[in-house]
Coordinates of C-alpha atoms in Angstrom, one line a residue:
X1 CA 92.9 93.8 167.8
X2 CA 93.8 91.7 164.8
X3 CA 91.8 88.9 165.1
X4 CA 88.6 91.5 165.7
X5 CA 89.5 93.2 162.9
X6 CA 90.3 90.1 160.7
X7 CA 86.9 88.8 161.8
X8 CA 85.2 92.5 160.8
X9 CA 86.8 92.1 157.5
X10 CA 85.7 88.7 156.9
X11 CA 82.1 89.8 158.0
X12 CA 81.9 93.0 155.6
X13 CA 83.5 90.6 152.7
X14 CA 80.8 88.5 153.1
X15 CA 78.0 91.1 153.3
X16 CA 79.5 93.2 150.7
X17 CA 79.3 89.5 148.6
X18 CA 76.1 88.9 149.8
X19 CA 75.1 92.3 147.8
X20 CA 76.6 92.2 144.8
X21 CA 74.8 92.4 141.5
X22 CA 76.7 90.2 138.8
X23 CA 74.5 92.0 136.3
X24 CA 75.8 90.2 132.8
X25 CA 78.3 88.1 131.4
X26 CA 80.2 85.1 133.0
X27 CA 83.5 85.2 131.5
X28 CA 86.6 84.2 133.3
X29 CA 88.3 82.4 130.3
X30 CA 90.8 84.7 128.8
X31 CA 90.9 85.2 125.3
X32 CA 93.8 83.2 123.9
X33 CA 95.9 83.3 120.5
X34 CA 94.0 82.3 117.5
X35 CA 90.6 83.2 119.3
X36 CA 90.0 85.9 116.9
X37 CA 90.7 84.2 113.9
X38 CA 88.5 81.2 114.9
X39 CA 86.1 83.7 116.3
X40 CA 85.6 85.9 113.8
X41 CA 82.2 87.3 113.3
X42 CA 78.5 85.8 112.0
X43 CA 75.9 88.0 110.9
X44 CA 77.7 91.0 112.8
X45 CA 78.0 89.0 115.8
X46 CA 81.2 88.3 117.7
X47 CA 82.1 84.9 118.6
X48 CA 85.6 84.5 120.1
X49 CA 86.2 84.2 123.3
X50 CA 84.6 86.8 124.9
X51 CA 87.0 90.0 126.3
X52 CA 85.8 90.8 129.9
X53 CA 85.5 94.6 131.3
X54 CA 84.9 95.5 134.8
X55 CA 82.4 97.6 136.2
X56 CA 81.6 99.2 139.8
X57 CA 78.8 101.5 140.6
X58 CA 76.0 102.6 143.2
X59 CA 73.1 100.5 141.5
X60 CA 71.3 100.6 145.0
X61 CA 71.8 103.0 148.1
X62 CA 70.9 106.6 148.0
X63 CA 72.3 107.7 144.7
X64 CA 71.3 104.3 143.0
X65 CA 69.9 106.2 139.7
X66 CA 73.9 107.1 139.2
X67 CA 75.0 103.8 138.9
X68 CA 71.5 102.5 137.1
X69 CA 72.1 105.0 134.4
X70 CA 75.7 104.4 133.6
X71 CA 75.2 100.2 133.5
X72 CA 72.6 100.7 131.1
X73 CA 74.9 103.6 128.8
X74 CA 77.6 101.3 129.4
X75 CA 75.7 98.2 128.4
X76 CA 74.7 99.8 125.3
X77 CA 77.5 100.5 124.0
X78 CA 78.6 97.0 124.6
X79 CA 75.9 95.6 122.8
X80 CA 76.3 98.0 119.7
X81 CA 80.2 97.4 119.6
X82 CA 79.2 93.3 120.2
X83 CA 76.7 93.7 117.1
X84 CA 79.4 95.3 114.8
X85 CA 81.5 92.3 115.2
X86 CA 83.3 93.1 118.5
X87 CA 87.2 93.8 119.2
X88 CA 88.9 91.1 116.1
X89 CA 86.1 89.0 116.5
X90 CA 86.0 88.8 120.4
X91 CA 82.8 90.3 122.2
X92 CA 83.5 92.2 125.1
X93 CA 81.2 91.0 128.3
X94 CA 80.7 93.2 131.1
X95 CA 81.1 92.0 134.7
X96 CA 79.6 94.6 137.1
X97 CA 79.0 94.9 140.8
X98 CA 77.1 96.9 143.2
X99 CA 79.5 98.9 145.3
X100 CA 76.2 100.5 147.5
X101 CA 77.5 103.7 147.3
X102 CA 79.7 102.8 150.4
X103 CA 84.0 103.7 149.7
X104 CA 84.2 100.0 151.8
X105 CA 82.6 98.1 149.3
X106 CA 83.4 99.9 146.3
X107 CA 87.6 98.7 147.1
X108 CA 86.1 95.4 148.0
X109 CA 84.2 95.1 144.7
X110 CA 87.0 96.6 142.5
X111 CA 89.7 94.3 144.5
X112 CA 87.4 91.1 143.5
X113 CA 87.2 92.1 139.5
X114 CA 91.2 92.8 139.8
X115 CA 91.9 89.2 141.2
X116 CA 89.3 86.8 140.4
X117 CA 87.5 88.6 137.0
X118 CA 90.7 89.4 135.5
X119 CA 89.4 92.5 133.5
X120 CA 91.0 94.3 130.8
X121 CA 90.0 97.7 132.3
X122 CA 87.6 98.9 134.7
X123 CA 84.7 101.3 134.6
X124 CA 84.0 103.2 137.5
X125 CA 82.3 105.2 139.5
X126 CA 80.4 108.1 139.1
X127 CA 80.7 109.7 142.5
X128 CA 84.4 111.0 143.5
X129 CA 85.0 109.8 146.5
X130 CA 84.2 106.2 145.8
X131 CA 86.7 106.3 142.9
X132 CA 89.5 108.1 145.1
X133 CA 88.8 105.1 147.1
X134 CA 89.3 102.1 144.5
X135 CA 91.5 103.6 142.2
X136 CA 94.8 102.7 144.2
X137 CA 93.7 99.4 143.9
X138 CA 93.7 100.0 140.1
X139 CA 96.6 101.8 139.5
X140 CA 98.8 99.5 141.8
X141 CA 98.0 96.6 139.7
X142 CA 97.9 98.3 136.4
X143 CA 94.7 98.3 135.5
X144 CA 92.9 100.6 133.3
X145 CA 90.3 102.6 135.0
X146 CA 88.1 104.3 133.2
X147 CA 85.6 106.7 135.4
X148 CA 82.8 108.1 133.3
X149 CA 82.0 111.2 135.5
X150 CA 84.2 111.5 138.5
X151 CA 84.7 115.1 138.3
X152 CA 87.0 115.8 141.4
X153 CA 90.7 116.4 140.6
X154 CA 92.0 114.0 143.0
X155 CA 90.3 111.2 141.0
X156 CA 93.1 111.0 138.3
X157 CA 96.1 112.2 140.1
X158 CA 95.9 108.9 141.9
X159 CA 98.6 107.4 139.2
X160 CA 98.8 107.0 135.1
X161 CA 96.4 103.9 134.8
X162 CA 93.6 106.3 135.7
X163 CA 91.5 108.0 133.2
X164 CA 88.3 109.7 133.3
X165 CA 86.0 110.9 130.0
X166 CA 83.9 113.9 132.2
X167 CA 85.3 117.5 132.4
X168 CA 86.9 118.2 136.4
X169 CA 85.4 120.3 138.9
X170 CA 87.9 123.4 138.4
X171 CA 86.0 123.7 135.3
X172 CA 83.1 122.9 136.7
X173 CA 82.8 125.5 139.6
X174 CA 84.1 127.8 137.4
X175 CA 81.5 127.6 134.9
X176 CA 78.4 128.0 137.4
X177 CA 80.4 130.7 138.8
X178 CA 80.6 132.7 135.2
X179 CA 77.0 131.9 134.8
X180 CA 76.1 133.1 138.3
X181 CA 77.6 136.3 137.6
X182 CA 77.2 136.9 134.0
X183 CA 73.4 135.2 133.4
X184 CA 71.9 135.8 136.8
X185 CA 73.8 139.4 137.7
X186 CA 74.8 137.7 141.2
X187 CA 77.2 139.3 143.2
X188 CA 76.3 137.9 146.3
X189 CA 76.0 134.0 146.9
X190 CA 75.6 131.5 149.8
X191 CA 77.1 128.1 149.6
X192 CA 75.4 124.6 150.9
X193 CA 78.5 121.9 151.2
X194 CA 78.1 118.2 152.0
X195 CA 81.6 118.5 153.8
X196 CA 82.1 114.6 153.7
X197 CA 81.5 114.0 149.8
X198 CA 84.9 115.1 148.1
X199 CA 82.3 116.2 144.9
X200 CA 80.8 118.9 147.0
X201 CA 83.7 120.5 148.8
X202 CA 86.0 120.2 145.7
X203 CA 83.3 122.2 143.7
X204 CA 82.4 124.9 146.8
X205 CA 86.3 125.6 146.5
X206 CA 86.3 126.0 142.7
X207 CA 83.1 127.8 142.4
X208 CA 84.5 130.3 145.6
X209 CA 87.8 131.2 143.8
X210 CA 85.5 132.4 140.5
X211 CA 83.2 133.9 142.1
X212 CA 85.5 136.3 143.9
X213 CA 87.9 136.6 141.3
X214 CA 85.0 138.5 139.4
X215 CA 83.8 140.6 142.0
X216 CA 81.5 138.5 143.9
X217 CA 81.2 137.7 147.6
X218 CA 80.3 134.9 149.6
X219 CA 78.1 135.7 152.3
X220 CA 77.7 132.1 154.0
X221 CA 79.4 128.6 153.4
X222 CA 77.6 126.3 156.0
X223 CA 77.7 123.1 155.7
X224 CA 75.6 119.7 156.2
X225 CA 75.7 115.8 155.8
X226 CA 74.9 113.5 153.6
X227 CA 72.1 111.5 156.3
X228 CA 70.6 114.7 157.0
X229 CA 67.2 115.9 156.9
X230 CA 66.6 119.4 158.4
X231 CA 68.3 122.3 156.9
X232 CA 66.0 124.5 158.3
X233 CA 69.0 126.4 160.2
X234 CA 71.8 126.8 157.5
X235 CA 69.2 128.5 155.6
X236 CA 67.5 131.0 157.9
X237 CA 71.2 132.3 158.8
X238 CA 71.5 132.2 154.9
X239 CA 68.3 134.2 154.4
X240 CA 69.0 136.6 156.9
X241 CA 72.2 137.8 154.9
X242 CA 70.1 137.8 151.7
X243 CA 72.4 136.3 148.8
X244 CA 71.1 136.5 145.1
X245 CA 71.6 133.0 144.3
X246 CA 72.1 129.8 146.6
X247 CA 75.1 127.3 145.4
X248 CA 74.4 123.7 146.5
X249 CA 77.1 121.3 144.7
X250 CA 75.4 118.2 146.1
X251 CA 73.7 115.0 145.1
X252 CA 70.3 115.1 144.2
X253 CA 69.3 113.0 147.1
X254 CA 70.0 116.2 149.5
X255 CA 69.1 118.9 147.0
X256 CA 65.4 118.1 146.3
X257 CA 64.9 118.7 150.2
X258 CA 67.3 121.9 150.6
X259 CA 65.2 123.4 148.0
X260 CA 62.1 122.4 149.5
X261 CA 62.8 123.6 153.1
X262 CA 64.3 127.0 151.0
X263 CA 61.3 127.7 149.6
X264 CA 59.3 127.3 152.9
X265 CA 61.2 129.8 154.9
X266 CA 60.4 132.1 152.2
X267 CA 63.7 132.3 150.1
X268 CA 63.1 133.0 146.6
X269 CA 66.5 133.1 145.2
X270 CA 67.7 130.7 142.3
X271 CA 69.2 127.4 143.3
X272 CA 72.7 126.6 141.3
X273 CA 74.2 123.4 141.2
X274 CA 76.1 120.4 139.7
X275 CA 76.2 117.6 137.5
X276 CA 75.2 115.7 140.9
X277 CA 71.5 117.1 140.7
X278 CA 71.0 114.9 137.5
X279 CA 68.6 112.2 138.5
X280 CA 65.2 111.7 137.3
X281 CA 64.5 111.3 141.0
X282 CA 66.1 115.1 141.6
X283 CA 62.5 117.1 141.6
X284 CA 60.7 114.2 143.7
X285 CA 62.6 115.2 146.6
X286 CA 61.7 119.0 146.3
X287 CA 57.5 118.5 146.6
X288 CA 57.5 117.2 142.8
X289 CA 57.4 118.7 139.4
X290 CA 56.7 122.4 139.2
X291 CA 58.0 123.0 143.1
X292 CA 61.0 124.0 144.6
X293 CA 63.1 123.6 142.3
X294 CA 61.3 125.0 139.2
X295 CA 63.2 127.6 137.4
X296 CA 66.6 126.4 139.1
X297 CA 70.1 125.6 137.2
X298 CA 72.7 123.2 137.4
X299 CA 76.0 122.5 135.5
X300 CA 76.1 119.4 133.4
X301 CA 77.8 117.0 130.9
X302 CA 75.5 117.7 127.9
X303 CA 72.2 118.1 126.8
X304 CA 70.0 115.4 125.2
X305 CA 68.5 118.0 123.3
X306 CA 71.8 119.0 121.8
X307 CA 71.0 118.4 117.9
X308 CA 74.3 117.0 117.3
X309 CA 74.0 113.2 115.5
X310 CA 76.2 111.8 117.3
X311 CA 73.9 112.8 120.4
X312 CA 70.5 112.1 119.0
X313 CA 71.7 108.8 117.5
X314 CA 72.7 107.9 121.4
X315 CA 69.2 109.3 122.7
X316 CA 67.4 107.2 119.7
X317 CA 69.2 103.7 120.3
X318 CA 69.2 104.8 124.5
X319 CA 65.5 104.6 123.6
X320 CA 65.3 101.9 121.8
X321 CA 67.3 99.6 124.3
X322 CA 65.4 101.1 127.6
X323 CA 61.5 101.0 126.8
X324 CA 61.4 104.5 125.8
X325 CA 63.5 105.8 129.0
X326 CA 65.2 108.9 128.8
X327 CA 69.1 109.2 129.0
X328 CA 70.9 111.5 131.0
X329 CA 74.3 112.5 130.7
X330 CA 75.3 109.9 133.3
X331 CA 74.1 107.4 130.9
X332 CA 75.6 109.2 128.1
X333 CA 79.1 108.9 129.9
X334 CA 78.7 105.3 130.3
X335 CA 78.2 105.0 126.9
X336 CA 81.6 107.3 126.6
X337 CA 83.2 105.5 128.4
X338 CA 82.8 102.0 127.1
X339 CA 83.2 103.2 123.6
X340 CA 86.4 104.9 124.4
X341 CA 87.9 101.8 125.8
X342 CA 86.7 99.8 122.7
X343 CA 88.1 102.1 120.5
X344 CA 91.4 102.4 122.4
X345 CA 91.6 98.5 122.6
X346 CA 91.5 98.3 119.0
X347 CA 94.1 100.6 118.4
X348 CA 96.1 98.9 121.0
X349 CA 96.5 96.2 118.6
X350 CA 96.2 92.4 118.9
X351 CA 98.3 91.0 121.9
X352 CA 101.0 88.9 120.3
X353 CA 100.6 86.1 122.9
X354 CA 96.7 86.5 122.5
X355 CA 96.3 87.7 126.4
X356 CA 94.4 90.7 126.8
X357 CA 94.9 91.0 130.2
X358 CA 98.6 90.8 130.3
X359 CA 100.8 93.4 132.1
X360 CA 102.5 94.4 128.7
X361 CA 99.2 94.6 126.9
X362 CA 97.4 96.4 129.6
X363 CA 100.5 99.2 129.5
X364 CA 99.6 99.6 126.0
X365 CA 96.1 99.7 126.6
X366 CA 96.8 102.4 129.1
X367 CA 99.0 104.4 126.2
X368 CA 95.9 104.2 123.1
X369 CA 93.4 105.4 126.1
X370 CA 95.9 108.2 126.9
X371 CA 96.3 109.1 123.6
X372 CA 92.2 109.5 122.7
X373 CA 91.7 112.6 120.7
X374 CA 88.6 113.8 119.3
X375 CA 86.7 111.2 119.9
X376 CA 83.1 111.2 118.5
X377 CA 81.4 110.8 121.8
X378 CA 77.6 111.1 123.2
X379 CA 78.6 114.0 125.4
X380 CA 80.8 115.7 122.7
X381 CA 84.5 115.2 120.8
X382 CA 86.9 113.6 123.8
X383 CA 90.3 114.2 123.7
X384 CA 92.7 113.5 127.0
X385 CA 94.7 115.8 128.4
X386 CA 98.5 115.0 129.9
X387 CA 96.8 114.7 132.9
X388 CA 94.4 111.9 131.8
X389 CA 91.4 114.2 131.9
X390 CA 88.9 115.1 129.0
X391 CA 88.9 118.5 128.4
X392 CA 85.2 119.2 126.8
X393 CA 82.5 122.4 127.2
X394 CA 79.4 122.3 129.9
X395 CA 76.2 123.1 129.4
X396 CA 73.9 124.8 131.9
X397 CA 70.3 123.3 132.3
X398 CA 67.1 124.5 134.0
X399 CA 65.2 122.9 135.6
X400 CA 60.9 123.2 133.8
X401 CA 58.8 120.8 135.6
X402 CA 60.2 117.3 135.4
X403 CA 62.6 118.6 132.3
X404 CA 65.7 119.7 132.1
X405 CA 66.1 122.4 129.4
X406 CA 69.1 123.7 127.5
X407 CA 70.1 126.9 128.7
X408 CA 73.7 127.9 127.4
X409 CA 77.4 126.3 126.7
X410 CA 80.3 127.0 128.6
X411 CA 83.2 126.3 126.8
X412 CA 87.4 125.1 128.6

């Protein structure tokens, strides 16, 4: 049995390798004392030796347009920090892989950066479950990790070098709970659960407790998987016990063809979801723009139309950097979260010994993170809790053809 399974590792090691996206910077070479001085900056641009920051996330598999849209928030707020002279002269270079969306190769990936890249701190991942399943790794060997938008509690309870900048699920559920209740006058509703996906179970529990705390009743929980593709059961036995609105805290993969198959056995109830319906690929799924899904809600991080400048100076340079792309909040919490982490570095201070990626520096490192408070972010002021959360409002979005439009704020 060992040698099989030493042979299976081997083989998933080397396929896991085989897949990874090394999308920018080369930059093993730490950073050493009296880099920064010689370094310094030219025309805004920072020349020391160059500060390297991990990053892991789905950029292919089934919820690739999570991972897509963090790099390119992330690398944007690289580039802008770069531009403005980078940390005492040193750019920071970002070293990311693709984890596939697979828990597997998202500890393989994150067990790489710890012992060959030799980050400062991590970034990473947007879906729960994949960051319950590297952060060990993290912790263990003191690495910051940052997660932009792992909402599930679990995420950071994993140990004190774990951080995220999103709001948690508790919040979450009970936000779309209030709004079911208050905005839509449910008081009955009918849960869809990927049981397998940490994200969607953690938020059916949350958004269960509000709901029946203010007088509501669930009338049917069932449950399906993330591979499947006919729901056409779960809902008729839904249907049958009529709810007023349909709770489906999944990824938008599985939502676009839940709605679809909803609206074909006749059910005409709202949809309510999660931040995990925010993909550009989330209406494709339910017969297109204007289908299944129009007029539905879901939960999120912020909204690009939010006239805040901090916000509309992110959608502007997002923009600029991306062809004219959109950002969503995903892409918004990358940007978060790499600015957060530059920001903390700086107050971190210099290393004495010019290592960055020291032990003792990364411990204080992990302090400036933990102490964050009111951060100027894309998706709102940051500040992080005792428990090494952000606390910040939600917004609920509807969903108008291929948009999603501003719809209310639902403050901690």
């Amino acid at each position: 049995m060992r040698i099989i399974g030493s042979v299976n590792r081997t083989l998933t090691l080397g396929l896991v390798c085989a897949s990874m996206a090394i999308v920018s910077g080369c930059a093993n070479d730490k950073p050493k004392a009296g880099d920064a001085g010689s370094g310094g900056t030219s025309n805004g641009t920072a020349t020391g030796t160059p500060i390297v920051v991990g990053e892991f996330g789905s950029l292919s598999g089934s919820e690739s347009t999570f991972g897509t849209s963090t790099d390119n928030g992330l690398k944007l707020a690289v580039n802008q920090i770069n531009a403005a002279g980078g940390i005492d002269g040193h750019p920071l270079t970002v070293k990311v892989y693709d984890d596939e969306g697979k828990p597997d190769s998202a500890l393989t990936v994150v067990q790489r950066l710890i012992n060959q890249d030799k980050p400062i701190a991590i970034v990473g991942e947007v879906a729960s479950k994949l960051s319950i399943q590297a952060a060990p790794a993290c912790n263990a060997a003191k690495v910051p990790m940052i997660s932009p938008s792992s909402t599930n509690p679990k995420v950071t309870q994993i140990g004190p070098y774990i951080f995220r900048v999103c709001f948690i699920d508790p919040f979450q559920g009970t936000a779309a709970a209030k709004f079911a209740v208050n905005t839509l006058k449910a008081k009955r509703a009918a849960i869809m659960t990927d049981q397998q996906n940490d994200y969607s179970t953690g938020l059916t529990k949350f958004f269960t407790q509000s709901f029946t705390q203010q007088g509501g009743t669930i009338v049917a929980n069932p449950s399906y998987t993330k591979d499947d593709l006919d729901f056409h059961s779960q809902l008729a036995n839904i249907k049958a016990l009529n709810p007023d609105v349909i709770y489906v805290p999944g990824y938008y993969g599985q939502v676009g063809p839940i709605a679809k198959q909803a609206r074909q056995l006749g059910i005409t109830v709202p949809l309510l979801g999660g931040d995990g319906w925010d993909s550009p690929k989330l209406v494709e799924g339910a017969g297109g723009a204007g289908q299944a899904l129009e007029g539905s809600y879901f939960t999120n991080h912020s909204s690009m139309e939010n006239p805040d400048p901090a916000i509309q100076n992110f959608v502007k340079a997002f923009k600029a950097a991306n062809s004219n792309g959109e950002p969503d909040a995903l892409a918004a919490l990358g940007y978060d979260a790499g600015q957060v982490l530059a920001d903390s570095i700086k107050r971190a201070g210099k290393p004495a010994d010019g290592d960055y990626t020291s032990e003792a520096y990364r411990t204080k490192l992990r302090d400036a993170i933990a102490a964050t408070k009111d951060f100027p972010g894309a998706t709102g002021k940051i500040t992080i809790g005792a428990d090494r959360n952000a606390v910040k409002p939600a917004v609920v979005l509807q969903v108008k053809g291929a948009a999603f439009k501003y719809v209310t704020t639902v403050n901690p």
